C-alpha cells in the first residue's frame, strides 16, 4: 500500500503547479487578446503638423467707395474751385493784351479748350463780347455760350460761362451724343454737362516799361473759377484740376514766343 500513497502524494504535489498553469492561461490569453485588439484598432488621432514658425495673417478686403463718383456726394468740402497762376513775362503789356483778347485763337494754344468761335463784337472797339467755347478733357467736353468782357484800360480779359453767370451752356446735347461715352448708364448725371459755371480772367500788370534797362516786364495773372456739375466729373478731373491754371499760363508764354518770332 505504500507505493500507492507515494503516487498520491506526487499527484497532489504536482496539482498546484498544474492549477497555476491553468490559472495563468486565461490571464495570458486576455493579455494577448488585449495586445491584438490594440494593434488592430485604427487610430482616430490626426498627426500634429510640425511647426515651422510661420504666422498666418488675415487681411480684410474692402470694395472701393463708389459713392465718391455719385453726383450728390459731399466728399469735397466745397464744390467751388479757384485756381490761380502768375508769371512775369518780358513783353510789352500792349502785345500781351492783343493775344489774350484774341479769344478766337484760344483753341490754338490753350489746353482743355478744343474750340473757340467769336459770335459777337463791340461795334466801337471790335473786341469780342460773346463766343462759343468748348472745354474738354479726355472723353468729356462741353460747349458754352460765353460772355466776354475786354477792358483795355485795366488790361483785363474775362470770359464767363454757365447758367450761374447768366450764360447757358450749349454742351448738354453734345455731352449726350459724343462726350459722356455711355457713362450715364453707370453714373447718374454724366450727361448733364461738365460745369455749373466756368470763368477765366486774365490781368496784366506792367512792372517796367520798354525803355528801361533789361527791357519790358509784365506780370500776368490768371484766375480760373468753376464748379463741376456732378461729383463724377470732379473725380475724373481731379488728376489735372490743380494743374489747369499753371498749364494754361505756360501755354500762353509759349504762344507769346511764337507771336514775337512772327513779329506781330
Short mmCIF file of C-alpha atoms in Angstrom, two decimals:
data_model
loop_
_atom_site.label_atom_id
_atom_site.label_comp_id
_atom_site.label_asym_id
_atom_site.label_seq_id
_atom_site.Cartn_x
_atom_site.Cartn_y
_atom_site.Cartn_z
CA UNK A 1 0.00 0.00 0.00
CA UNK A 2 2.98 2.25 0.49
CA UNK A 3 3.64 2.83 -3.22
CA UNK A 4 0.10 3.94 -3.69
CA UNK A 5 0.45 6.67 -1.08
CA UNK A 6 3.62 7.89 -2.73
CA UNK A 7 1.84 8.15 -6.02
CA UNK A 8 -0.99 10.11 -4.46
CA UNK A 9 1.44 12.42 -2.79
CA UNK A 10 3.21 13.01 -6.06
CA UNK A 11 -0.09 13.62 -7.74
CA UNK A 12 -1.09 16.09 -5.05
CA UNK A 13 2.33 17.72 -5.25
CA UNK A 14 2.01 18.37 -8.93
CA UNK A 15 -1.58 19.56 -8.72
CA UNK A 16 -0.81 23.13 -7.54
CA UNK A 17 1.62 23.56 -10.42
CA UNK A 18 -0.97 22.40 -12.86
CA UNK A 19 -3.56 24.67 -11.30
CA UNK A 20 -1.14 27.52 -11.55
CA UNK A 21 -0.63 26.86 -15.24
CA UNK A 22 -4.33 26.56 -15.80
CA UNK A 23 -4.98 29.84 -13.99
CA UNK A 24 -2.19 31.54 -15.86
CA UNK A 25 -3.51 30.54 -19.24
CA UNK A 26 -6.64 32.74 -19.15
CA UNK A 27 -4.55 35.69 -17.94
CA UNK A 28 -2.06 35.26 -20.75
CA UNK A 29 -4.85 34.80 -23.24
CA UNK A 30 -6.51 38.00 -22.06
CA UNK A 31 -3.24 39.90 -22.35
CA UNK A 32 -2.68 38.51 -25.80
CA UNK A 33 -6.18 39.46 -26.86
CA UNK A 34 -5.69 42.92 -25.50
CA UNK A 35 -2.47 43.28 -27.46
CA UNK A 36 -4.11 42.16 -30.67
CA UNK A 37 -7.05 44.49 -30.20
CA UNK A 38 -4.75 47.42 -29.55
CA UNK A 39 -2.72 46.71 -32.67
CA UNK A 40 -5.67 46.20 -35.00
CA UNK A 41 -7.77 49.15 -33.78
CA UNK A 42 -7.47 52.12 -36.24
CA UNK A 43 -6.22 55.34 -34.74
CA UNK A 44 -8.56 58.34 -34.88
CA UNK A 45 -5.92 60.87 -33.89
CA UNK A 46 -4.51 63.11 -36.63
CA UNK A 47 -0.76 63.58 -36.59
CA UNK A 48 0.39 67.01 -35.46
CA UNK A 49 1.94 69.12 -38.19
CA UNK A 50 5.45 70.27 -37.41
CA UNK A 51 5.64 73.97 -36.60
CA UNK A 52 7.87 75.95 -38.94
CA UNK A 53 7.38 79.31 -37.21
CA UNK A 54 5.10 80.72 -39.94
CA UNK A 55 2.32 83.02 -38.76
CA UNK A 56 -0.98 83.19 -40.58
CA UNK A 57 -2.37 86.67 -41.08
CA UNK A 58 -5.82 87.68 -42.28
CA UNK A 59 -6.32 90.72 -44.48
CA UNK A 60 -9.63 92.47 -44.78
CA UNK A 61 -10.62 93.11 -48.40
CA UNK A 62 -12.90 96.07 -48.99
CA UNK A 63 -14.58 97.33 -52.13
CA UNK A 64 -13.81 100.90 -53.21
CA UNK A 65 -16.24 103.54 -52.08
CA UNK A 66 -18.29 104.17 -55.20
CA UNK A 67 -20.19 106.97 -53.51
CA UNK A 68 -17.40 109.37 -54.45
CA UNK A 69 -18.47 109.02 -58.08
CA UNK A 70 -22.10 109.88 -57.45
CA UNK A 71 -23.29 113.36 -58.39
CA UNK A 72 -24.70 114.19 -54.96
CA UNK A 73 -21.71 113.02 -52.95
CA UNK A 74 -20.47 115.51 -50.34
CA UNK A 75 -16.89 114.26 -50.09
CA UNK A 76 -15.45 117.62 -51.13
CA UNK A 77 -15.76 120.48 -48.66
CA UNK A 78 -16.78 122.98 -51.32
CA UNK A 79 -17.86 122.47 -54.93
CA UNK A 80 -16.42 125.87 -55.91
CA UNK A 81 -12.87 125.83 -57.27
CA UNK A 82 -10.48 128.76 -57.64
CA UNK A 83 -7.17 128.20 -59.43
CA UNK A 84 -4.55 130.90 -59.91
CA UNK A 85 -1.21 131.23 -61.66
CA UNK A 86 1.23 134.13 -62.04
CA UNK A 87 4.13 134.67 -64.41
CA UNK A 88 6.44 137.63 -65.14
CA UNK A 89 6.99 137.82 -68.88
CA UNK A 90 9.48 140.02 -70.77
CA UNK A 91 6.89 141.54 -73.08
CA UNK A 92 5.10 144.83 -73.53
CA UNK A 93 1.60 144.75 -71.96
CA UNK A 94 0.10 146.04 -75.22
CA UNK A 95 1.34 142.98 -77.08
CA UNK A 96 0.20 140.66 -74.30
CA UNK A 97 -3.25 142.23 -74.28
CA UNK A 98 -3.58 141.74 -78.03
CA UNK A 99 -3.06 137.99 -77.59
CA UNK A 100 -5.36 137.44 -74.62
CA UNK A 101 -8.15 139.47 -76.24
CA UNK A 102 -7.98 137.32 -79.39
CA UNK A 103 -10.50 134.85 -77.99
CA UNK A 104 -10.98 133.17 -81.39
CA UNK A 105 -7.39 131.88 -81.21
CA UNK A 106 -7.67 130.36 -77.72
CA UNK A 107 -8.19 126.83 -79.06
CA UNK A 108 -4.87 127.08 -80.92
CA UNK A 109 -2.74 127.27 -77.79
CA UNK A 110 -4.77 126.86 -74.58
CA UNK A 111 -5.09 123.30 -73.23
CA UNK A 112 -8.54 121.97 -72.28
CA UNK A 113 -10.06 124.34 -74.87
CA UNK A 114 -10.85 122.42 -78.06
CA UNK A 115 -12.84 125.07 -79.96
CA UNK A 116 -13.31 128.86 -79.77
CA UNK A 117 -15.55 130.94 -82.01
CA UNK A 118 -16.38 134.61 -81.55
CA UNK A 119 -20.09 135.25 -82.23
CA UNK A 120 -20.37 138.97 -81.36
CA UNK A 121 -18.07 142.01 -81.14
CA UNK A 122 -18.28 145.51 -79.79
CA UNK A 123 -19.11 147.78 -82.74
CA UNK A 124 -16.80 150.55 -81.49
CA UNK A 125 -13.71 148.70 -80.29
CA UNK A 126 -14.03 145.48 -82.25
CA UNK A 127 -13.33 143.48 -79.08
CA UNK A 128 -15.21 140.19 -78.70
CA UNK A 129 -18.29 140.29 -76.48
CA UNK A 130 -19.64 136.78 -76.98
CA UNK A 131 -18.14 133.45 -78.03
CA UNK A 132 -18.70 129.71 -78.20
CA UNK A 133 -16.03 127.99 -76.08
CA UNK A 134 -15.72 124.20 -75.97
CA UNK A 135 -13.96 122.83 -72.91
CA UNK A 136 -12.88 119.20 -72.86
CA UNK A 137 -10.63 116.62 -71.26
CA UNK A 138 -10.45 113.01 -72.40
CA UNK A 139 -13.96 111.75 -73.25
CA UNK A 140 -15.65 114.74 -71.59
CA UNK A 141 -16.45 118.03 -73.31
CA UNK A 142 -18.98 120.85 -73.19
CA UNK A 143 -19.62 123.94 -75.29
CA UNK A 144 -20.59 127.19 -73.59
CA UNK A 145 -22.04 130.43 -74.83
CA UNK A 146 -19.60 132.72 -73.06
CA UNK A 147 -19.84 136.42 -72.31
CA UNK A 148 -16.50 138.10 -72.98
CA UNK A 149 -15.51 141.31 -71.18
CA UNK A 150 -12.45 143.14 -72.51
CA UNK A 151 -11.18 146.20 -70.64
CA UNK A 152 -8.24 147.77 -72.41
CA UNK A 153 -7.73 150.41 -69.70
CA UNK A 154 -7.47 147.84 -66.89
CA UNK A 155 -5.71 145.36 -69.19
CA UNK A 156 -8.12 142.57 -68.29
CA UNK A 157 -9.99 139.98 -70.35
CA UNK A 158 -12.68 137.85 -68.75
CA UNK A 159 -14.87 135.05 -70.14
CA UNK A 160 -17.93 133.97 -68.16
CA UNK A 161 -19.71 130.72 -68.96
CA UNK A 162 -22.54 128.74 -67.40
CA UNK A 163 -26.03 129.32 -66.05
CA UNK A 164 -24.75 130.88 -62.82
CA UNK A 165 -23.05 133.55 -64.89
CA UNK A 166 -26.20 134.20 -66.92
CA UNK A 167 -24.89 132.18 -69.87
CA UNK A 168 -26.50 128.83 -70.68
CA UNK A 169 -24.23 126.00 -71.76
CA UNK A 170 -24.67 124.51 -75.21
CA UNK A 171 -23.00 121.24 -74.33
CA UNK A 172 -25.73 119.15 -72.75
CA UNK A 173 -26.74 117.61 -76.06
CA UNK A 174 -23.13 117.32 -77.19
CA UNK A 175 -22.25 115.51 -73.99
CA UNK A 176 -25.06 113.05 -74.53
CA UNK A 177 -24.01 112.24 -78.06
CA UNK A 178 -20.22 112.30 -78.01
CA UNK A 179 -18.70 113.18 -74.67
CA UNK A 180 -20.05 111.02 -71.90
CA UNK A 181 -19.12 107.72 -73.60
CA UNK A 182 -22.09 105.94 -72.11
CA UNK A 183 -21.14 106.80 -68.56
CA UNK A 184 -24.72 107.73 -67.73
CA UNK A 185 -25.57 104.04 -67.61
CA UNK A 186 -23.32 103.74 -64.56
CA UNK A 187 -23.26 107.20 -63.02
CA UNK A 188 -26.32 109.47 -62.83
CA UNK A 189 -25.65 112.98 -64.09
CA UNK A 190 -22.95 112.01 -66.58
CA UNK A 191 -24.92 113.63 -69.41
CA UNK A 192 -25.76 116.85 -67.61
CA UNK A 193 -22.67 118.79 -68.72
CA UNK A 194 -19.30 119.38 -67.10
CA UNK A 195 -19.68 122.66 -65.24
CA UNK A 196 -22.26 124.70 -63.42
CA UNK A 197 -20.14 127.70 -64.36
CA UNK A 198 -16.66 128.48 -65.64
CA UNK A 199 -14.91 131.86 -65.66
CA UNK A 200 -11.39 132.78 -66.71
CA UNK A 201 -9.81 136.15 -66.03
CA UNK A 202 -6.53 137.44 -67.41
CA UNK A 203 -4.92 140.50 -65.83
CA UNK A 204 -1.78 142.32 -66.95
CA UNK A 205 0.27 144.44 -64.53
CA UNK A 206 3.16 146.44 -66.05
CA UNK A 207 6.35 146.14 -63.99
CA UNK A 208 8.87 148.00 -66.12
CA UNK A 209 8.37 149.83 -69.44
CA UNK A 210 10.12 149.03 -72.67
CA UNK A 211 12.63 151.90 -72.38
CA UNK A 212 14.18 150.73 -69.11
CA UNK A 213 17.32 148.66 -68.76
CA UNK A 214 16.58 144.99 -69.29
CA UNK A 215 13.55 145.63 -71.49
CA UNK A 216 9.84 145.46 -70.71
CA UNK A 217 8.48 143.23 -67.99
CA UNK A 218 4.82 142.49 -67.33
CA UNK A 219 3.16 140.44 -64.62
CA UNK A 220 0.47 138.08 -65.95
CA UNK A 221 -2.21 136.91 -63.51
CA UNK A 222 -4.61 134.13 -64.46
CA UNK A 223 -7.60 133.16 -62.34
CA UNK A 224 -9.92 130.25 -63.16
CA UNK A 225 -13.16 129.78 -61.23
CA UNK A 226 -15.51 126.87 -61.80
CA UNK A 227 -17.87 124.36 -60.26
CA UNK A 228 -18.36 120.82 -61.53
CA UNK A 229 -21.94 119.81 -62.18
CA UNK A 230 -21.51 116.31 -60.73
CA UNK A 231 -19.12 114.58 -58.36
CA UNK A 232 -18.31 112.08 -61.09
CA UNK A 233 -16.80 114.84 -63.22
CA UNK A 234 -14.91 116.19 -60.21
CA UNK A 235 -13.40 112.74 -59.63
CA UNK A 236 -12.42 112.25 -63.27
CA UNK A 237 -10.85 115.71 -63.48
CA UNK A 238 -9.10 115.57 -60.11
CA UNK A 239 -5.85 114.37 -61.71
CA UNK A 240 -5.43 117.57 -63.74
CA UNK A 241 -7.58 120.03 -61.81
CA UNK A 242 -4.77 121.55 -59.75
CA UNK A 243 -2.52 121.93 -62.80
CA UNK A 244 -5.01 123.69 -65.08
CA UNK A 245 -4.03 127.30 -64.37
CA UNK A 246 -0.29 126.60 -64.42
CA UNK A 247 -0.50 124.67 -67.68
CA UNK A 248 -2.62 127.42 -69.26
CA UNK A 249 -0.22 130.22 -68.37
CA UNK A 250 2.74 128.15 -69.61
CA UNK A 251 0.89 127.64 -72.89
CA UNK A 252 0.28 131.40 -73.04
CA UNK A 253 4.01 132.07 -72.56
CA UNK A 254 4.80 129.67 -75.39
CA UNK A 255 2.25 131.43 -77.56
CA UNK A 256 3.93 134.77 -76.84
CA UNK A 257 7.29 133.41 -78.02
CA UNK A 258 5.64 132.28 -81.25
CA UNK A 259 3.94 135.64 -81.76
CA UNK A 260 7.16 137.55 -81.09
CA UNK A 261 9.01 135.33 -83.52
CA UNK A 262 6.49 136.20 -86.22
CA UNK A 263 6.92 139.93 -85.49
CA UNK A 264 3.28 140.54 -84.65
#
